[in-house]
Short mmCIF file of C-alpha atoms and ligand atoms in Angstrom, two decimals:
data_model
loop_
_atom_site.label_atom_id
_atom_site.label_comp_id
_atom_site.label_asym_id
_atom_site.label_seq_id
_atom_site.Cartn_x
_atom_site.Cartn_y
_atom_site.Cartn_z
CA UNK A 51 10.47 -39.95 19.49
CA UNK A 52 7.66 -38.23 18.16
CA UNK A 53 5.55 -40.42 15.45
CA UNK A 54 4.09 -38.38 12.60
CA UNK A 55 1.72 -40.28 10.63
CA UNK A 56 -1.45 -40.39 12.69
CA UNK A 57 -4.16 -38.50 10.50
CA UNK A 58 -5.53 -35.70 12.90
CA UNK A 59 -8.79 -33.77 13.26
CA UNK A 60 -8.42 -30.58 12.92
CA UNK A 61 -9.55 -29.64 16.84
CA UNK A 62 -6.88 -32.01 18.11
CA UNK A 63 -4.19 -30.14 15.34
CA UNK A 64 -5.48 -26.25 16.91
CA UNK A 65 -5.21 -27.64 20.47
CA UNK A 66 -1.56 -28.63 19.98
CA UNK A 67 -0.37 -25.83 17.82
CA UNK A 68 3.01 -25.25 18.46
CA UNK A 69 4.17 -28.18 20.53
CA UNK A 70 6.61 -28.92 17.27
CA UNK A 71 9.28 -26.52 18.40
CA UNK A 72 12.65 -28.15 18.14
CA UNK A 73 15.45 -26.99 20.78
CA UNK A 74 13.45 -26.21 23.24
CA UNK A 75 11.70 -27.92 26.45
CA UNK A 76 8.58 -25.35 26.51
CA UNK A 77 4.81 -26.19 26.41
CA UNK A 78 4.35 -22.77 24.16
CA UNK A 79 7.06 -21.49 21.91
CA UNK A 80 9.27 -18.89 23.90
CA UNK A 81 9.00 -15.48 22.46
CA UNK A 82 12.31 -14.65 20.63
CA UNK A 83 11.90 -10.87 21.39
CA UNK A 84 15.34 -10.28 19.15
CA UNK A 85 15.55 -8.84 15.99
CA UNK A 86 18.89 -10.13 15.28
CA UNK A 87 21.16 -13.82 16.09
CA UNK A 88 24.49 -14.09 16.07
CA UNK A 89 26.36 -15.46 13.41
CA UNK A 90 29.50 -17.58 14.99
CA UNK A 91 31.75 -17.26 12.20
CA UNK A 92 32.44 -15.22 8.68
CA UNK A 93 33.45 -18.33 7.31
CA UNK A 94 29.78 -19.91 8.12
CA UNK A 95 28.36 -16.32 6.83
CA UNK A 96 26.82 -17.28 2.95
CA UNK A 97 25.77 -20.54 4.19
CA UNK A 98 23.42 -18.99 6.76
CA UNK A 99 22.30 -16.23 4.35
CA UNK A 100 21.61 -18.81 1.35
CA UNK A 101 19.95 -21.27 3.57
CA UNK A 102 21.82 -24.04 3.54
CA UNK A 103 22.25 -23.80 6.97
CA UNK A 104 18.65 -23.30 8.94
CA UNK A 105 20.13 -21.01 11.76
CA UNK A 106 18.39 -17.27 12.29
CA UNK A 107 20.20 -14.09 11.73
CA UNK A 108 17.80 -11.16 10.91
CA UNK A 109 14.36 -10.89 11.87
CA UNK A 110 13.08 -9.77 8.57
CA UNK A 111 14.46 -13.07 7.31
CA UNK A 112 12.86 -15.14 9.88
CA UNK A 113 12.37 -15.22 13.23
CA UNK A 114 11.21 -18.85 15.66
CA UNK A 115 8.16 -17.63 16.62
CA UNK A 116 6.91 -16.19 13.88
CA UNK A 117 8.09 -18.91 12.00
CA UNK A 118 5.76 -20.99 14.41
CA UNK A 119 2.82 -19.41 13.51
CA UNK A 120 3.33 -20.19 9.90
CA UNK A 121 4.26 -23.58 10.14
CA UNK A 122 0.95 -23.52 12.29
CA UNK A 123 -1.16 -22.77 10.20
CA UNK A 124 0.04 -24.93 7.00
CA UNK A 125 -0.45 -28.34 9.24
CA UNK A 126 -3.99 -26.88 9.92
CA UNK A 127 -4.22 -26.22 6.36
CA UNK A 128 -2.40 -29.57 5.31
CA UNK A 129 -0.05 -27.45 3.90
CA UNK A 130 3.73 -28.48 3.36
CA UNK A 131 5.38 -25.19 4.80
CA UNK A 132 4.21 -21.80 5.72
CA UNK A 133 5.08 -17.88 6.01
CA UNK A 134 4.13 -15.72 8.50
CA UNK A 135 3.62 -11.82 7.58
CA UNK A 136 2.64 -8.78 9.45
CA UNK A 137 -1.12 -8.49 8.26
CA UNK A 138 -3.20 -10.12 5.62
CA UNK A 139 -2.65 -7.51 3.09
CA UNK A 140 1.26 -7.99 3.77
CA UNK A 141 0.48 -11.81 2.83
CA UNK A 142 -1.41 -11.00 -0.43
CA UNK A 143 1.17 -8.78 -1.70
CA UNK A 144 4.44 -10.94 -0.73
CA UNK A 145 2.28 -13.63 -2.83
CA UNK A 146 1.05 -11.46 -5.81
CA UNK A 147 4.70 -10.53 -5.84
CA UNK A 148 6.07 -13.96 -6.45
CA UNK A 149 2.61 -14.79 -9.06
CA UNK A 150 3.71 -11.61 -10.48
CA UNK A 151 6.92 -12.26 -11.18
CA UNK A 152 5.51 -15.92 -12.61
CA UNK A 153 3.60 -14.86 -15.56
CA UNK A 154 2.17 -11.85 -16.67
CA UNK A 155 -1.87 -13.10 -17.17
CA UNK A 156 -3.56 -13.43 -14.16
CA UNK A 157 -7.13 -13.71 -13.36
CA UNK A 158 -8.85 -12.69 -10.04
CA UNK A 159 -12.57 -12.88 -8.71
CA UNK A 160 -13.92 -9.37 -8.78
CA UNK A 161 -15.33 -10.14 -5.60
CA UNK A 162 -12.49 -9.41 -3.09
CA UNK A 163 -12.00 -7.21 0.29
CA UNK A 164 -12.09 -3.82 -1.48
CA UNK A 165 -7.95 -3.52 -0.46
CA UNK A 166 -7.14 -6.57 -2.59
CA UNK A 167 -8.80 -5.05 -4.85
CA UNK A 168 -6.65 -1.99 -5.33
CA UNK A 169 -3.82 -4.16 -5.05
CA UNK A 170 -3.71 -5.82 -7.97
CA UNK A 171 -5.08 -3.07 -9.59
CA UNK A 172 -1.62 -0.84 -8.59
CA UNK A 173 0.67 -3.73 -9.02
CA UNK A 174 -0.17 -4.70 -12.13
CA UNK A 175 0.43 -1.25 -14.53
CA UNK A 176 3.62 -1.15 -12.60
CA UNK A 177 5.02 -5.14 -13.10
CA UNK A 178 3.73 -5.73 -16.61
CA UNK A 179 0.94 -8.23 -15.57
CA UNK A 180 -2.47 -7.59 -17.13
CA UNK A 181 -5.48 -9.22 -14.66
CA UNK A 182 -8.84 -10.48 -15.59
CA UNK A 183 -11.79 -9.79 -13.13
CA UNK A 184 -14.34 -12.61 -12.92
CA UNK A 185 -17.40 -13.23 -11.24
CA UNK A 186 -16.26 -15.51 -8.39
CA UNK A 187 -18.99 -18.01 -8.92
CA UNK A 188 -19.53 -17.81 -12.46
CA UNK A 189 -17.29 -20.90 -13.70
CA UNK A 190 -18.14 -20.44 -17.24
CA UNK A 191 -16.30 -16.85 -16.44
CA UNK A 192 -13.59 -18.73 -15.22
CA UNK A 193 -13.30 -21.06 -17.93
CA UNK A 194 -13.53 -17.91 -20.78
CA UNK A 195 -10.74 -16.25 -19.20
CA UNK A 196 -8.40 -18.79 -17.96
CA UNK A 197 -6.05 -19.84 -21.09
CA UNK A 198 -2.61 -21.25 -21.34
CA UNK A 199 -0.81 -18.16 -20.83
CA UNK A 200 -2.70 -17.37 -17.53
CA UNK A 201 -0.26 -17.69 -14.68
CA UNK A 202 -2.10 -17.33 -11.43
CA UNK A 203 -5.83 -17.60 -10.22
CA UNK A 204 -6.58 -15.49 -7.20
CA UNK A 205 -10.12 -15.76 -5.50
CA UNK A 206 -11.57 -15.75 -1.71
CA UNK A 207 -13.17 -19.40 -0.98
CA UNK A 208 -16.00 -17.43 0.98
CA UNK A 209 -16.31 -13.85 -0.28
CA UNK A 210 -16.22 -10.58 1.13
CA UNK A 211 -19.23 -9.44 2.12
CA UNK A 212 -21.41 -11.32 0.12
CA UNK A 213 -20.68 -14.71 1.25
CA UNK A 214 -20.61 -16.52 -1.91
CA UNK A 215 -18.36 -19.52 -2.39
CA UNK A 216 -17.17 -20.27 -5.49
CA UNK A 217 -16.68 -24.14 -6.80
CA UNK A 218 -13.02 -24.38 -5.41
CA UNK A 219 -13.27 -28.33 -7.86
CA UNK A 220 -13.99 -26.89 -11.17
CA UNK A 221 -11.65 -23.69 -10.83
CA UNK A 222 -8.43 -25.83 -9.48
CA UNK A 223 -9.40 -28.32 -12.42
CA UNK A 224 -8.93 -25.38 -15.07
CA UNK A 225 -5.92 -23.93 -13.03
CA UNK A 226 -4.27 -27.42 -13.51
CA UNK A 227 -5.28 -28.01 -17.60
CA UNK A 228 -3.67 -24.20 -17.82
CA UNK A 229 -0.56 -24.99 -15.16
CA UNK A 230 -1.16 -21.81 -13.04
CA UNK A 231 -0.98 -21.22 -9.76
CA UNK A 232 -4.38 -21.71 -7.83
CA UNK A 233 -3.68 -18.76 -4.89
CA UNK A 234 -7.24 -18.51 -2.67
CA UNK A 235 -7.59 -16.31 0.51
CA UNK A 236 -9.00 -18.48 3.12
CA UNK A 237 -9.91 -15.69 6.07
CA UNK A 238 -13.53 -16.19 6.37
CA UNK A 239 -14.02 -19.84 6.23
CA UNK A 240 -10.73 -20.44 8.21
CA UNK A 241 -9.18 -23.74 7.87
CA UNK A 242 -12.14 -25.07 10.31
CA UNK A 243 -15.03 -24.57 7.27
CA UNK A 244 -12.91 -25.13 3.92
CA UNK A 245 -9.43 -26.90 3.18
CA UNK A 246 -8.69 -25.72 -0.16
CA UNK A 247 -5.31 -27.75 -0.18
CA UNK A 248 -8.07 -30.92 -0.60
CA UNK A 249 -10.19 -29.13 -3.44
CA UNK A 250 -6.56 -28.87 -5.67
CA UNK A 251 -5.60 -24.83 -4.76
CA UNK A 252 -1.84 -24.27 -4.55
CA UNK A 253 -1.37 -21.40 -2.16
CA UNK A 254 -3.92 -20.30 1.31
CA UNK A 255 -3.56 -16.77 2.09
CA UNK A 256 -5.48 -15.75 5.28
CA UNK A 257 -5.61 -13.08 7.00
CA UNK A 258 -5.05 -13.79 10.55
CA UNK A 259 -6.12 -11.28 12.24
CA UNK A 260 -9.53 -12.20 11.83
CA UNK A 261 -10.60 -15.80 13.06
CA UNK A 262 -7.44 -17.23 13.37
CA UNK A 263 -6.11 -14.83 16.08
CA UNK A 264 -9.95 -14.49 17.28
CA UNK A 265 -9.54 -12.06 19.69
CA UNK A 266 -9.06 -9.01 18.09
CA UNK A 267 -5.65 -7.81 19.81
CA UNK A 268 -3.27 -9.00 16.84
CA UNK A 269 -2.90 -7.70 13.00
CA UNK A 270 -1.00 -10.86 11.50
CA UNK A 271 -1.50 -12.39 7.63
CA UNK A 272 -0.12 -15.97 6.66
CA UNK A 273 0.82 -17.51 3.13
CA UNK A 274 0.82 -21.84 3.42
CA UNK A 275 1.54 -23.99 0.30
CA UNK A 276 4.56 -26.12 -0.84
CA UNK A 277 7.74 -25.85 0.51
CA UNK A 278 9.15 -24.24 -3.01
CA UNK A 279 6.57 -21.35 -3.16
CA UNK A 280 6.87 -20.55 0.47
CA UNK A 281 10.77 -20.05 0.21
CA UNK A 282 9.92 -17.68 -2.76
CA UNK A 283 7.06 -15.73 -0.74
CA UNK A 284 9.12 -15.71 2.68
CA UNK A 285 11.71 -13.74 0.29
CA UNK A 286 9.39 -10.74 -0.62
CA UNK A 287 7.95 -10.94 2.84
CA UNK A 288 11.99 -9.74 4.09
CA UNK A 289 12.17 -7.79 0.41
CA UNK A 290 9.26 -5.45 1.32
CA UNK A 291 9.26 -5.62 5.09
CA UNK A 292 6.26 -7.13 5.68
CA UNK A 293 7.64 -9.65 8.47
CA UNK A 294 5.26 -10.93 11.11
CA UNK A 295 6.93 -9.55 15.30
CA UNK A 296 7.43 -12.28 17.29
CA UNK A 297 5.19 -11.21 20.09
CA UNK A 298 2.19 -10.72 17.50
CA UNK A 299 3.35 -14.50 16.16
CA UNK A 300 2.85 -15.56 19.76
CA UNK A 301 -0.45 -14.19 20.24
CA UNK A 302 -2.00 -15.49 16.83
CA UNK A 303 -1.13 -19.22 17.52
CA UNK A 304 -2.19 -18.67 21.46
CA UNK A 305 -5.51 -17.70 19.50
CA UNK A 306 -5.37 -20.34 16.89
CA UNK A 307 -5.01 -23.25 19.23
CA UNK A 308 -8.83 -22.32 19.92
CA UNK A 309 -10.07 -22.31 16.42
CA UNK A 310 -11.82 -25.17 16.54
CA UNK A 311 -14.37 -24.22 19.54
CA UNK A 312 -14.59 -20.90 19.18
CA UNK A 313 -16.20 -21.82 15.67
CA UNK A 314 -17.77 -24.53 16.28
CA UNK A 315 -20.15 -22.15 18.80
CA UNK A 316 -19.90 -19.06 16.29
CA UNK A 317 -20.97 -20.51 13.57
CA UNK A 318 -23.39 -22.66 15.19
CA UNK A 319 -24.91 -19.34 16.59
CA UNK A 320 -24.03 -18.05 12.98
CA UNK A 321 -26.69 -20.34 12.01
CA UNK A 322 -29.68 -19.49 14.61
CA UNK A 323 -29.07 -15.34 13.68
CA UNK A 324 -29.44 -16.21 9.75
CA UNK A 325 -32.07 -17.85 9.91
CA UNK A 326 -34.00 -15.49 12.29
CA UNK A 327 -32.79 -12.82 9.84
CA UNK A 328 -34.38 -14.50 7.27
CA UNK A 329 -37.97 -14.25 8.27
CA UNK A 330 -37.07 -10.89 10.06
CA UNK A 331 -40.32 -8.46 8.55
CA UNK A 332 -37.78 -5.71 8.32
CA UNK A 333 -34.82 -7.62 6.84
CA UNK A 334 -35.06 -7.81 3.04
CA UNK A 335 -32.10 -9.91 2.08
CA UNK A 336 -30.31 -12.26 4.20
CA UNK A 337 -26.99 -13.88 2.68
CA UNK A 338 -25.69 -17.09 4.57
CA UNK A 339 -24.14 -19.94 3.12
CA UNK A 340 -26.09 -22.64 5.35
CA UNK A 341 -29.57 -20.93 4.24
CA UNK A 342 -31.44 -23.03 1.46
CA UNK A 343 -32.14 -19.44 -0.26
CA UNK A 344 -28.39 -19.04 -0.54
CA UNK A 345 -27.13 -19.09 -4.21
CA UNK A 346 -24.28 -20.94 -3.22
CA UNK A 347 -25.60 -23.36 -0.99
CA UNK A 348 -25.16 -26.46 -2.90
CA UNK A 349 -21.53 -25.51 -3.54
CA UNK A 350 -21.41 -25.05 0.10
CA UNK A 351 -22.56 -28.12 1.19
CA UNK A 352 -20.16 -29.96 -0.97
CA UNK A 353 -17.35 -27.62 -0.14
CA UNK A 354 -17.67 -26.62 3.49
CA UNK A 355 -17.33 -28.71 7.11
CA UNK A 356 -18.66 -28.17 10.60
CA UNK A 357 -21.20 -25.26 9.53
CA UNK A 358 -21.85 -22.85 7.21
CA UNK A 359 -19.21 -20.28 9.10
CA UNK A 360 -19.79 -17.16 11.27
CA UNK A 361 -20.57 -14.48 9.06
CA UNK A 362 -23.93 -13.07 7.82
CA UNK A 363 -24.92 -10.08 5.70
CA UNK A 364 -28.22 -8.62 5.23
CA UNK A 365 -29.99 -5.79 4.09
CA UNK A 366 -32.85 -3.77 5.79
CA UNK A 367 -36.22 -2.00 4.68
CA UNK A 368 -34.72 1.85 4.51
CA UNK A 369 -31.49 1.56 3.40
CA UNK A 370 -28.69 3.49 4.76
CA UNK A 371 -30.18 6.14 7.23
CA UNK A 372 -31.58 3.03 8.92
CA UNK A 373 -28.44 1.39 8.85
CA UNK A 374 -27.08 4.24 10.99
CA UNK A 375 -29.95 3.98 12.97
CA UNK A 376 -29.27 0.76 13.75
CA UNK A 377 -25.94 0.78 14.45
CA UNK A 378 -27.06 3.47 17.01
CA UNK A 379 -29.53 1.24 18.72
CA UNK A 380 -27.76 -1.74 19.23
CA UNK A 381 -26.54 -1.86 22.95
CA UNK A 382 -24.33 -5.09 22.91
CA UNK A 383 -22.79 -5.86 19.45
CA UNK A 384 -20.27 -2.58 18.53
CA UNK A 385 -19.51 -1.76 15.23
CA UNK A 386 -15.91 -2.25 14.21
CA UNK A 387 -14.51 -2.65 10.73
CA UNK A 388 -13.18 -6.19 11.44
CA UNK A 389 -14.38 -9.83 11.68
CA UNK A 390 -13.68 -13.27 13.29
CA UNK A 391 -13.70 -12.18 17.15
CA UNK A 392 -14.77 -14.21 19.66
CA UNK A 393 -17.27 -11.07 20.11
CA UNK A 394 -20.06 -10.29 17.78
CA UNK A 395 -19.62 -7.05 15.44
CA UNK A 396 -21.41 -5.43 12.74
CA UNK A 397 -19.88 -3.13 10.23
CA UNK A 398 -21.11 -1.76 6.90
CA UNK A 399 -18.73 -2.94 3.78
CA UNK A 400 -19.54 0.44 1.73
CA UNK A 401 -17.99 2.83 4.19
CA UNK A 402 -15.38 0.88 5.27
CA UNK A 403 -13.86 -2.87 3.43
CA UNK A 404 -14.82 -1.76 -0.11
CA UNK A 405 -14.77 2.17 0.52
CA UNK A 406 -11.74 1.71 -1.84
CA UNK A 407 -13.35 0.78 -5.06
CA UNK A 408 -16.07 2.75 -6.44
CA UNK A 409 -19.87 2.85 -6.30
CA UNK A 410 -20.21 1.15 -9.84
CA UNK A 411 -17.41 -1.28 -9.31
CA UNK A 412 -19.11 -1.92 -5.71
CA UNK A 413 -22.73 -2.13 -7.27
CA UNK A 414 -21.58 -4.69 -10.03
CA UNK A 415 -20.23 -6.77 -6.83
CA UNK A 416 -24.03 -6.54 -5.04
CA UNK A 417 -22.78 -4.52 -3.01
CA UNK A 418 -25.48 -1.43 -1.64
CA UNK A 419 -25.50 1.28 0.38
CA UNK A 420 -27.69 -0.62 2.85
CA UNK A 421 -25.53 -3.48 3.23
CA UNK A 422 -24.99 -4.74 6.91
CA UNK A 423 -22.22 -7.33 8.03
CA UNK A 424 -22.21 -9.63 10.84
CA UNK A 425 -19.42 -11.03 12.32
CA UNK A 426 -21.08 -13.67 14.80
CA UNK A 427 -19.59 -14.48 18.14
CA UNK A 428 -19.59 -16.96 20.82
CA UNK A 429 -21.74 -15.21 23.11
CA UNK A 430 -24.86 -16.58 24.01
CA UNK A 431 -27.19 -16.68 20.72
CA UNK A 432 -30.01 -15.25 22.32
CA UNK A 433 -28.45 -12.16 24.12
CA UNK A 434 -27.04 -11.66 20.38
CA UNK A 435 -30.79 -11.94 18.74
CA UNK A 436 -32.49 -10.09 21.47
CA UNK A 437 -29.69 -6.88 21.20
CA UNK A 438 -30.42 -7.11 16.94
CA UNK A 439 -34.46 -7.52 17.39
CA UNK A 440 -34.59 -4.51 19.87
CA UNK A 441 -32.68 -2.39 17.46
CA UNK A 442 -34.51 -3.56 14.75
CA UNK A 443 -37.75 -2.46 16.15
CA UNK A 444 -36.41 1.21 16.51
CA UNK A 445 -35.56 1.71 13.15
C1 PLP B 508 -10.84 -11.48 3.05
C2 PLP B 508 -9.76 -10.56 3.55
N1 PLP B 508 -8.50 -10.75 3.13
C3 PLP B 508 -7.50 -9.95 3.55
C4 PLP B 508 -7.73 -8.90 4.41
C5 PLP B 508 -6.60 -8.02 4.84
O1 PLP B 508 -6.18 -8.41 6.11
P1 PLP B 508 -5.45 -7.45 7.16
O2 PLP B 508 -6.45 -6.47 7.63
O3 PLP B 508 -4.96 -8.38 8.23
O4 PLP B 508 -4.32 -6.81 6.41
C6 PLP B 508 -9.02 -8.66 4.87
C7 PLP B 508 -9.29 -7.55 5.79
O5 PLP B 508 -10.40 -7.29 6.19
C8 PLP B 508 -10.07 -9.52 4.43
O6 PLP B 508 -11.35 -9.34 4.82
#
């Protein structure tokens, strides 16, 4: 018999993702390529579709593997159960749904991936909920718009693109004295940086097709949290479709059981580029959590583990013709509108994450035209710094 109880480190949990399968002798969870299971019996029919009895009979409604990945995740987020969905944003809507449906006061970070964003924006004229934008970092924000009717806090613990990290503490102490429902999207720290479960959030959203996956050949989103909440999200997820396939599940936790190395080196390098960027003549702002000249760094040092993560942003002398310029020169890192690979990319948040909210909403978030983000990798640090310093001295 398997013993539970040990208290594991999270490498050790990401190596043996998976391995928790019941009812079948496998190493790695068998791919249940079927979108539908046979039900035995009418009579058994409403206990099966009610839940009382845990057997599978529609894909949308659950399916092993994907139900893997989920479970996956919420032991490497110390979570009591998990959802699977078919991309982040599938995640953050089968959750706003259910916080939706909760209250109608909710009050969100205005510093989200531009999508999120729009989300709540178009949700809420349409379910009755009225949302508050904050300043993710400003508490006293927080604490001014959070009252007893609120009935869901939505934030990312490491921002998008900015990098700022907002005192998870304080904010899950004022979600508590209000009862709401502390929701946080986890995808750039990853459960290897921050465990907001510890800092008193309710709900992790991630999505994980950024470092979880890691290797950029899966869109997948996941939703971990108690066992109650989950059974209400894992509902929407089959109301609106947003179920995660099987063979995507597969690939995720194949990619999640090397969380732990992957960032260890990535964010390790993570550290090296910022801090070249830093003193870079031709860079004029470098944002990184780890760097003393961070805003945030304090609240990162109390709040993060094993580094300061893997992504950078900074801004260059010339704004964005020189961006372009760059983009142009560099001969290793490509530019892709996605993060958390185990290879390095660049993108540029204005033209493509926040191209959905406008320039004013976009400059209120920090956000410029010249704006670069780096997604670091686990390639060798200095064939990443020598490909960015020869590109830098075309521009
Ligand atoms: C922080 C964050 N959350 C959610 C999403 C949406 O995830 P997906 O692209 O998997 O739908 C993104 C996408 O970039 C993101 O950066």
């Amino acid at each position: 018999m398997r013993k539970k109880t040990q208290k594991k480190f999270i490498d050790t949990l990401a190596a043996r993702l998976g391995q928790t399968t019941q009812g079948h002798r496998t190493m790695v969870p068998p791919i249940y390529q079927s979108s539908v299971f046979p039900i035995d019996t009418l009579e058994e029919t409403d206990d099966i579709f009610e839940g009382i009895k845990g057997d599978y009979f529609y894909s949308r409604d659950g399916n092993p593997t994907s139900d893997v990945f989920g479970e996956s995740v919420a032991s490497l987020e110390g979570a009591e159960a998990g959802a699977a969905s078919s991309s982040g944003m599938g995640a953050t809507l089968a959750t706003l749904l259910v916080a939706m449906e909760s209250g109608t006061h909710l009050v969100a970070a205005r510093n989200l991936y531009g999508k999120a964003t729009v989300l709540l924006k178009s949700l809420a004229p349409v379910l009755g909920n009225n949302i508050e934008f904050v300043e993710a970092t400003d508490t006293k924000a927080w604490e001014k718009a959070i009252s007893k009717s609120t009935s869901a806090i939505f934030l990312e613990t490491e921002t998008n693109p900015l990098l700022r990290i907002p005192d998870l503490p304080k904010i899950a102490d004022l979600a508590k004295q209000s009862a709401s429902t502390f929701i946080v999207d986890n995808t750039f720290a990853s459960p290897f940086h921050i465990s907001p479960l510890n800092f008193g959030a309710d709900m992790v959203i991630h999505s994980a097709t950024k470092f979880l996956s890691g290797h950029g050949d899966v869109t997948a989103g996941v939703v971990v949290g108690s066992r109650d909440w989950i059974s209400r999200v894992k509902s929407k997820i089959s109301l609106v479709g947003v179920n995660l396939a099987p063979f995507e599940a597969w690939l995720a936790l194949r990619g999640s059981k090397t969380l732990a190395v992957r960032l260890a080196k990535s964010s390790a390098n993570a550290m090296k580029i910022a801090q070249y960027l830093n003193t870079h003549p031709k860079v004029t702002e470098a944002y990184y959590p780890g760097l003393d000249s961070h805003p945030d760094h304090e609240t990162a040092l109390k709040i993060m583990q094993n580094g300061f993560g893997s992504m950078i942003s900074f801004e260059i002398d010339g704004g964005i013709e020189k961006v372009g310029v760059l983009f142009k020169e560099l001969q290793q890192i490509r530019y892709a509108p996605s993060l958390g690979d185990v290879n390095t990319t660049i993108t540029h948040p204005a033209k493509t994450s926040h191209r959905g909210i406008s320039q004013s909403e976009r400059t209120l978030q920090g956000i410029q035209d010249g704006l670069i983000r780096l997604s670091v990798g686990i390639e060798n640090v200095s064939d990443i710094i020598t490909d960015i310093e020869c590109a830098l001295r075309k521009i």
